[in-house]
Tab-separated table of C-alpha atoms in Angstrom:
chain	number	residue	atom	x	y	z
D	1	MET	CA	-94.523	312.091	149.553
D	2	THR	CA	-93.542	316.324	148.485
D	3	PRO	CA	-89.961	317.708	147.999
D	4	ALA	CA	-91.059	319.582	151.686
D	5	ASP	CA	-91.811	316.504	153.392
D	6	THR	CA	-88.876	314.772	152.797
D	7	GLY	CA	-86.674	318.673	154.112
D	8	THR	CA	-84.431	318.447	150.569
D	9	GLU	CA	-84.987	321.180	148.042
D	10	THR	CA	-84.774	320.977	144.306
D	11	PRO	CA	-81.912	322.915	142.768
D	12	MET	CA	-82.817	325.104	140.643
D	13	PRO	CA	-81.904	325.183	136.679
D	14	GLN	CA	-79.380	327.715	136.134
D	15	GLU	CA	-79.666	330.609	133.393
D	16	PRO	CA	-76.720	330.662	131.518
D	17	THR	CA	-74.295	333.303	132.062
D	18	GLY	CA	-72.163	333.923	129.264
D	19	ILE	CA	-69.274	333.943	131.701
D	20	ARG	CA	-66.318	331.615	130.437
D	21	PRO	CA	-65.358	328.926	133.024
D	22	ARG	CA	-62.080	330.150	134.975
D	23	GLY	CA	-58.821	328.916	132.466
D	24	ALA	CA	-60.591	328.343	130.111
D	25	ARG	CA	-58.830	329.727	126.781
D	26	THR	CA	-59.453	329.831	123.371
D	27	VAL	CA	-57.052	329.870	120.738
D	28	PRO	CA	-57.059	333.634	118.333
D	29	PRO	CA	-57.574	332.805	115.396
D	30	ARG	CA	-54.811	334.331	113.775
D	31	THR	CA	-52.573	332.149	115.919
D	32	ALA	CA	-54.644	328.572	114.650
D	33	GLY	CA	-54.934	330.402	111.138
D	34	LEU	CA	-50.404	330.088	111.540
D	35	LEU	CA	-50.574	326.385	113.711
D	36	THR	CA	-52.299	325.577	111.072
D	37	ALA	CA	-49.914	326.107	109.013
D	38	ALA	CA	-47.028	325.132	110.207
D	39	LEU	CA	-48.774	322.056	110.333
D	40	GLY	CA	-49.380	322.101	106.308
D	41	ALA	CA	-45.296	323.241	106.111
D	42	PHE	CA	-44.009	320.054	107.798
D	43	CYS	CA	-46.375	317.614	106.517
D	44	ALA	CA	-45.063	318.948	102.865
D	45	THR	CA	-41.831	318.399	103.568
D	46	VAL	CA	-41.786	315.125	105.673
D	47	ALA	CA	-43.268	314.487	101.341
D	48	LEU	CA	-40.890	316.238	99.599
D	49	LEU	CA	-37.389	313.959	102.047
D	50	LEU	CA	-39.681	310.288	101.904
D	51	PRO	CA	-38.680	309.174	98.919
D	52	ALA	CA	-35.382	311.420	98.252
D	53	VAL	CA	-33.942	310.665	101.786
D	54	ALA	CA	-36.036	307.713	103.076
D	55	ALA	CA	-36.528	305.613	100.352
D	56	PRO	CA	-32.420	305.188	99.115
D	57	ARG	CA	-32.048	304.412	102.851
D	58	LEU	CA	-34.409	301.721	103.331
D	59	ALA	CA	-33.208	300.312	100.364
D	60	LEU	CA	-29.497	299.443	100.601
D	61	LEU	CA	-29.243	295.853	101.765
D	62	PRO	CA	-28.866	295.555	105.699
D	63	ALA	CA	-26.531	295.342	108.212
D	64	PRO	CA	-25.675	293.321	110.044
D	65	LEU	CA	-27.566	290.998	108.046
D	66	HIS	CA	-28.487	287.397	108.414
D	67	GLN	CA	-29.594	284.826	106.184
D	68	THR	CA	-29.722	281.324	105.941
D	69	TRP	CA	-30.603	278.969	102.846
D	70	THR	CA	-31.365	275.100	102.958
D	71	LEU	CA	-31.567	273.034	99.950
D	72	THR	CA	-32.830	269.289	99.979
D	73	ASP	CA	-32.873	266.747	97.920
D	74	PRO	CA	-34.376	263.271	98.682
D	75	GLU	CA	-32.703	261.096	96.328
D	76	ALA	CA	-29.647	262.707	95.435
D	77	ALA	CA	-26.274	260.945	94.289
D	78	TYR	CA	-22.610	261.271	95.865
D	79	LEU	CA	-19.097	259.663	96.250
D	80	ASP	CA	-18.498	259.143	99.536
D	81	THR	CA	-15.097	259.517	100.181
D	82	ALA	CA	-14.499	258.598	102.840
D	83	HIS	CA	-15.119	255.031	101.304
D	84	TRP	CA	-14.558	255.536	98.110
D	85	ARG	CA	-18.089	254.636	96.936
D	86	THR	CA	-20.745	255.571	95.177
D	87	ARG	CA	-24.851	256.258	97.167
D	88	GLU	CA	-27.057	256.668	95.671
D	89	ASP	CA	-30.967	257.145	96.178
D	90	VAL	CA	-29.971	259.691	100.245
D	91	PRO	CA	-31.747	262.840	101.021
D	92	LEU	CA	-28.834	265.288	100.507
D	93	VAL	CA	-29.067	269.118	102.742
D	94	ARG	CA	-27.283	271.869	101.175
D	95	ARG	CA	-27.267	274.366	103.359
D	96	THR	CA	-25.294	278.491	102.870
D	97	GLU	CA	-25.700	281.087	105.606
D	98	THR	CA	-24.752	284.501	105.054
D	99	LEU	CA	-22.934	286.642	107.692
D	100	GLY	CA	-23.378	290.309	106.970
D	101	ALA	CA	-21.111	293.485	108.596
D	102	PRO	CA	-20.328	296.410	107.968
D	103	VAL	CA	-17.053	298.235	106.307
D	104	PRO	CA	-15.655	299.379	109.199
D	105	GLY	CA	-14.997	302.797	108.366
D	106	GLU	CA	-17.066	302.198	104.968
D	107	PRO	CA	-21.073	301.970	105.181
D	108	GLY	CA	-22.053	302.142	101.895
D	109	LEU	CA	-20.142	298.769	102.002
D	110	LEU	CA	-21.095	295.227	103.299
D	111	VAL	CA	-18.294	292.116	103.861
D	112	LEU	CA	-20.132	288.614	103.560
D	113	ALA	CA	-19.446	285.742	105.034
D	114	VAL	CA	-20.084	282.694	102.892
D	115	THR	CA	-20.646	279.326	104.205
D	116	VAL	CA	-21.834	276.147	102.027
D	117	THR	CA	-22.234	272.817	104.012
D	118	THR	CA	-23.617	270.192	102.162
D	119	GLU	CA	-24.631	266.691	104.171
D	120	SER	CA	-25.929	263.998	103.533
D	121	ASP	CA	-27.407	260.927	106.221
D	122	ARG	CA	-24.349	258.959	106.714
D	123	GLY	CA	-22.374	262.633	107.619
D	124	PRO	CA	-20.402	265.935	106.040
D	125	VAL	CA	-19.857	266.020	101.433
D	126	ASP	CA	-18.409	269.169	101.024
D	127	HIS	CA	-17.732	272.398	102.908
D	128	HIS	CA	-16.585	275.635	101.885
D	129	GLU	CA	-16.398	279.062	103.281
D	130	HIS	CA	-15.651	282.458	100.880
D	131	ARG	CA	-15.372	285.828	102.091
D	132	LEU	CA	-17.354	288.871	99.902
D	133	VAL	CA	-17.588	292.356	100.036
D	134	VAL	CA	-20.617	294.518	98.149
D	135	ASP	CA	-21.662	297.499	98.407
D	136	ARG	CA	-25.223	297.788	99.910
D	137	ALA	CA	-26.940	299.987	97.685
D	138	THR	CA	-26.446	297.917	94.652
D	139	GLY	CA	-25.897	294.156	96.006
D	140	ARG	CA	-22.997	294.364	93.553
D	141	THR	CA	-19.655	292.580	94.258
D	142	VAL	CA	-16.377	295.055	95.746
D	143	ASP	CA	-12.823	294.843	95.375
D	144	CYS	CA	-11.969	295.480	99.179
D	145	CYS	CA	-10.906	294.903	102.069
D	146	GLY	CA	-8.996	290.947	101.293
D	147	ALA	CA	-12.263	290.120	100.031
D	148	ASP	CA	-11.809	286.385	98.098
D	149	PRO	CA	-11.369	287.166	94.650
D	150	ALA	CA	-14.261	287.846	93.054
D	151	PRO	CA	-15.283	289.475	88.948
D	152	GLY	CA	-16.301	293.450	89.794
D	153	GLY	CA	-19.618	293.936	89.141
D	154	ALA	CA	-20.803	290.711	89.986
D	155	LEU	CA	-24.088	290.032	92.178
D	156	ALA	CA	-23.158	288.064	95.221
D	157	GLY	CA	-26.382	286.244	95.812
D	158	LEU	CA	-28.796	289.816	97.649
D	159	TRP	CA	-30.862	291.483	94.875
D	160	PRO	CA	-31.092	295.333	96.087
D	161	PRO	CA	-34.535	296.671	95.646
D	162	GLY	CA	-36.105	297.781	92.151
D	163	SER	CA	-33.879	295.222	91.058
D	164	THR	CA	-35.162	294.281	87.247
D	165	GLY	CA	-32.222	293.770	84.678
D	166	ALA	CA	-33.233	291.796	82.030
D	167	GLU	CA	-29.158	289.861	82.459
D	168	LEU	CA	-27.470	290.114	85.425
D	169	PRO	CA	-23.969	288.456	86.073
D	170	LEU	CA	-24.374	285.741	89.066
D	171	HIS	CA	-21.145	284.726	90.948
D	172	ALA	CA	-20.064	281.629	91.541
D	173	PRO	CA	-18.215	280.971	94.242
D	174	ASP	CA	-17.072	276.689	93.423
D	175	THR	CA	-15.064	278.379	89.991
D	176	GLY	CA	-14.680	282.149	89.988
D	177	ALA	CA	-16.893	282.924	86.898
D	178	ALA	CA	-20.714	284.890	86.773
D	179	PRO	CA	-22.127	283.575	83.930
D	180	GLU	CA	-25.252	285.581	83.756
D	181	LEU	CA	-28.430	285.081	85.589
D	182	ARG	CA	-30.854	285.386	83.082
D	183	MET	CA	-34.781	286.376	83.513
D	184	ASP	CA	-36.835	284.182	81.665
D	185	GLY	CA	-40.378	284.992	83.154
D	186	THR	CA	-42.844	285.537	86.040
D	187	GLU	CA	-44.472	284.100	88.258
D	188	GLN	CA	-47.093	284.211	91.220
D	189	VAL	CA	-45.338	282.779	94.561
D	190	ALA	CA	-47.673	283.266	98.114
D	191	GLY	CA	-50.166	286.059	95.962
D	192	LEU	CA	-46.399	287.384	94.805
D	193	THR	CA	-46.005	288.458	91.231
D	194	VAL	CA	-42.067	287.638	91.381
D	195	HIS	CA	-39.471	287.544	88.911
D	196	ARG	CA	-37.633	283.478	87.437
D	197	TYR	CA	-34.077	284.235	86.395
D	198	THR	CA	-31.904	281.011	85.555
D	199	GLN	CA	-28.250	280.586	85.729
D	200	HIS	CA	-26.406	277.825	83.429
D	201	LEU	CA	-23.175	276.811	84.478
D	202	PRO	CA	-21.438	275.142	81.887
D	203	PRO	CA	-18.983	272.589	82.851
D	204	THR	CA	-16.005	274.452	85.322
D	205	ARG	CA	-13.191	273.074	86.148
D	206	VAL	CA	-13.447	274.380	89.572
D	207	PRO	CA	-9.696	276.041	90.717
D	208	GLY	CA	-7.304	274.429	93.891
D	209	SER	CA	-9.065	271.528	93.458
D	210	LEU	CA	-6.149	269.176	91.923
D	211	ARG	CA	-5.822	266.446	94.214
D	212	ASP	CA	-4.447	262.595	94.896
D	213	VAL	CA	-7.507	260.134	94.240
D	214	PRO	CA	-7.560	256.158	94.437
D	215	ALA	CA	-7.232	254.956	91.090
D	216	SER	CA	-10.165	252.082	91.281
D	217	ALA	CA	-12.134	255.176	91.950
D	218	LEU	CA	-11.772	256.350	88.431
D	219	ASP	CA	-11.836	253.231	87.198
D	220	ALA	CA	-8.194	253.928	85.690
D	221	ASP	CA	-5.610	251.137	85.083
D	222	GLY	CA	-3.067	250.201	87.770
D	223	GLY	CA	-2.782	250.321	91.703
D	224	GLY	CA	-2.336	253.704	94.094
D	225	THR	CA	-3.649	257.343	93.263
D	226	VAL	CA	-4.073	259.317	90.169
D	227	ARG	CA	-4.371	263.499	90.608
D	228	ALA	CA	-8.035	264.508	89.610
D	229	GLU	CA	-9.461	267.737	90.022
D	230	ARG	CA	-13.162	268.455	90.441
D	231	TRP	CA	-15.114	270.543	87.726
D	232	VAL	CA	-18.845	271.808	87.709
D	233	GLU	CA	-21.847	271.957	85.907
D	234	ALA	CA	-25.514	274.157	87.594
D	235	THR	CA	-28.600	274.995	86.819
D	236	ARG	CA	-30.257	277.451	89.526
D	237	THR	CA	-32.484	279.502	89.247
D	238	TYR	CA	-34.078	282.465	91.686
D	239	TRP	CA	-37.503	284.098	92.069
D	240	VAL	CA	-36.940	287.565	92.730
D	241	GLU	CA	-39.551	290.350	94.181
D	242	PRO	CA	-38.961	292.580	92.022
D	243	VAL	CA	-39.719	296.093	94.668
D	244	SER	CA	-38.452	294.810	97.553
D	245	GLY	CA	-35.206	292.619	95.533
D	246	GLN	CA	-35.554	289.408	98.294
D	247	VAL	CA	-35.316	285.811	96.894
D	248	VAL	CA	-38.535	284.733	97.742
D	249	ASP	CA	-37.689	281.199	96.414
D	250	LEU	CA	-34.769	279.651	95.079
D	251	ALA	CA	-33.268	275.740	93.174
D	252	GLU	CA	-30.095	274.059	91.821
D	253	GLN	CA	-29.603	271.175	89.879
D	254	ARG	CA	-25.901	270.731	90.206
D	255	ARG	CA	-23.687	268.290	88.950
D	256	GLU	CA	-19.607	268.121	90.175
D	257	THR	CA	-17.142	265.323	89.096
D	258	LEU	CA	-13.782	264.173	89.442
D	259	ARG	CA	-11.770	264.212	86.049
D	260	THR	CA	-7.619	263.508	85.268
D	261	PRO	CA	-6.325	266.842	83.921
D	262	ASP	CA	-6.225	264.889	80.257
D	263	GLY	CA	-9.610	263.820	80.935
D	264	ASP	CA	-8.980	260.431	80.262
D	265	HIS	CA	-10.885	259.588	83.524
D	266	GLU	CA	-14.193	260.613	85.177
D	267	ALA	CA	-15.900	259.441	88.462
D	268	LEU	CA	-19.405	260.698	89.343
D	269	LEU	CA	-19.059	263.136	92.620
D	270	LEU	CA	-22.050	264.845	93.618
D	271	ASP	CA	-25.638	264.617	90.917
D	272	ALA	CA	-28.552	266.895	93.179
D	273	ASP	CA	-31.771	268.287	91.787
D	274	LEU	CA	-31.679	271.128	95.582
D	275	ARG	CA	-35.140	272.457	96.148
D	276	LEU	CA	-35.771	274.507	99.034
D	277	GLU	CA	-37.481	274.023	101.959
D	278	THR	CA	-41.068	274.618	101.468
D	279	GLY	CA	-41.477	276.425	104.739
D	280	GLN	CA	-38.735	279.482	104.217
D	281	ALA	CA	-39.814	279.975	101.144
D	282	ALA	CA	-43.470	280.486	103.010
D	283	ALA	CA	-41.792	282.846	105.319
D	284	ALA	CA	-39.680	284.379	102.471
D	285	ALA	CA	-42.629	286.162	100.318
D	286	HIS	CA	-44.535	286.738	103.761
D	287	HIS	CA	-41.009	288.767	104.447
D	288	ALA	CA	-41.394	290.242	100.871
D	289	GLY	CA	-44.464	291.152	100.492
D	290	GLU	CA	-43.999	293.111	104.410
D	291	ARG	CA	-40.288	295.482	102.370
D	292	ALA	CA	-42.273	295.978	99.109
D	293	ARG	CA	-45.439	297.625	100.701
D	294	LEU	CA	-43.180	299.573	102.979
D	295	LEU	CA	-41.077	300.528	100.128
D	296	THR	CA	-44.330	301.145	98.253
D	297	ALA	CA	-45.707	303.568	100.667
D	298	VAL	CA	-42.297	305.942	101.524
D	299	ARG	CA	-41.774	305.697	97.519
D	300	GLY	CA	-45.196	307.097	96.300
D	301	ARG	CA	-48.112	306.710	98.933
D	302	LEU	CA	-47.726	308.586	101.394
D	303	PRO	CA	-45.752	311.359	99.857
D	304	LEU	CA	-49.123	311.764	97.963
D	305	LEU	CA	-50.647	311.596	101.034
D	306	LEU	CA	-48.616	314.500	103.383
D	307	GLY	CA	-48.061	316.210	100.013
D	308	ALA	CA	-52.121	316.546	99.492
D	309	LEU	CA	-52.999	317.682	103.463
D	310	GLY	CA	-49.772	319.667	103.832
D	311	ALA	CA	-51.911	321.650	101.491
D	312	ALA	CA	-54.997	321.407	102.293
D	313	LEU	CA	-53.843	322.746	106.175
D	314	VAL	CA	-51.621	324.947	104.226
D	315	ALA	CA	-54.805	327.264	102.403
D	316	ALA	CA	-57.115	326.285	105.305
D	317	GLY	CA	-54.346	328.061	107.766
D	318	THR	CA	-54.135	331.372	104.858
D	319	VAL	CA	-58.223	331.256	104.954
D	320	LEU	CA	-57.645	331.914	109.055
D	321	VAL	CA	-55.108	334.470	109.374
D	322	ARG	CA	-56.721	336.506	106.162
D	323	ARG	CA	-60.647	336.551	107.911
D	324	ALA	CA	-58.665	337.491	112.068
D	325	ALA	CA	-56.919	340.057	110.002
D	326	ARG	CA	-60.145	341.742	108.463
D	327	THR	CA	-62.038	341.473	112.228
D	328	ARG	CA	-59.772	342.974	113.934
């Protein structure tokens, strides 16, 4: 059957007419060149602003801030002060929660409310709180706004990005001192190269800890009570990703005693080898890796890429403008 038999007509191919469809427009070469050059200038400007403006802002300690570290020891020993008996080989959990908020009227400062609780399977062992103010750019303590006494310029457990010092003072809230924190090597944690810092706190008296203690608890002669003070000895280790300043792991060997002021009698108060929970360390390492990649990109890779792209676009736009000028 032919098309004639069906009563339909076969459409004939149309020859190009050279007429532009209605509504279609072309951008003049000169305008296209100017737009291309303007886009290139924008990219170049952003390339300059990223390391100069964006990177310093990203490097500030976050505000608000909420951070919790949970350290455990499955075989600790401590003095049960409810019954004045020593408990041995018991699981112990020490939790440090830090809440940070910007100081009103001082956006560069961060006030930290730190709560430290120690518990065993039998109940609470210890609890104390302190309040500090730190500089968001350096992570170091500042004497401001009614904060608890602390050595000026000491770290408070928060590292700003790029901290690479071999020796850094770290505030020890128990004693109010700030022994040096020394970098003693690098390690690999969850695929990240991290700096290991160690702080040794020699046996130190805790200010304001003098209290009445049963004489029998310190093997002192006679009955009744004796006056005793709390002493702390600790070795703290921090693993820090240097680009982000994020702590990815930590550990603490801690020994506390009760001593009479004359030093003649002493009793063990706490003996623990505390380690960070495994899952928490993995999460911290993941977060540190992401933040390190972001800071590295903003400080170097993105500015280089945008700078090169901007230069290429400006050059291309200039060529288009010149060609348009010659064809006029």
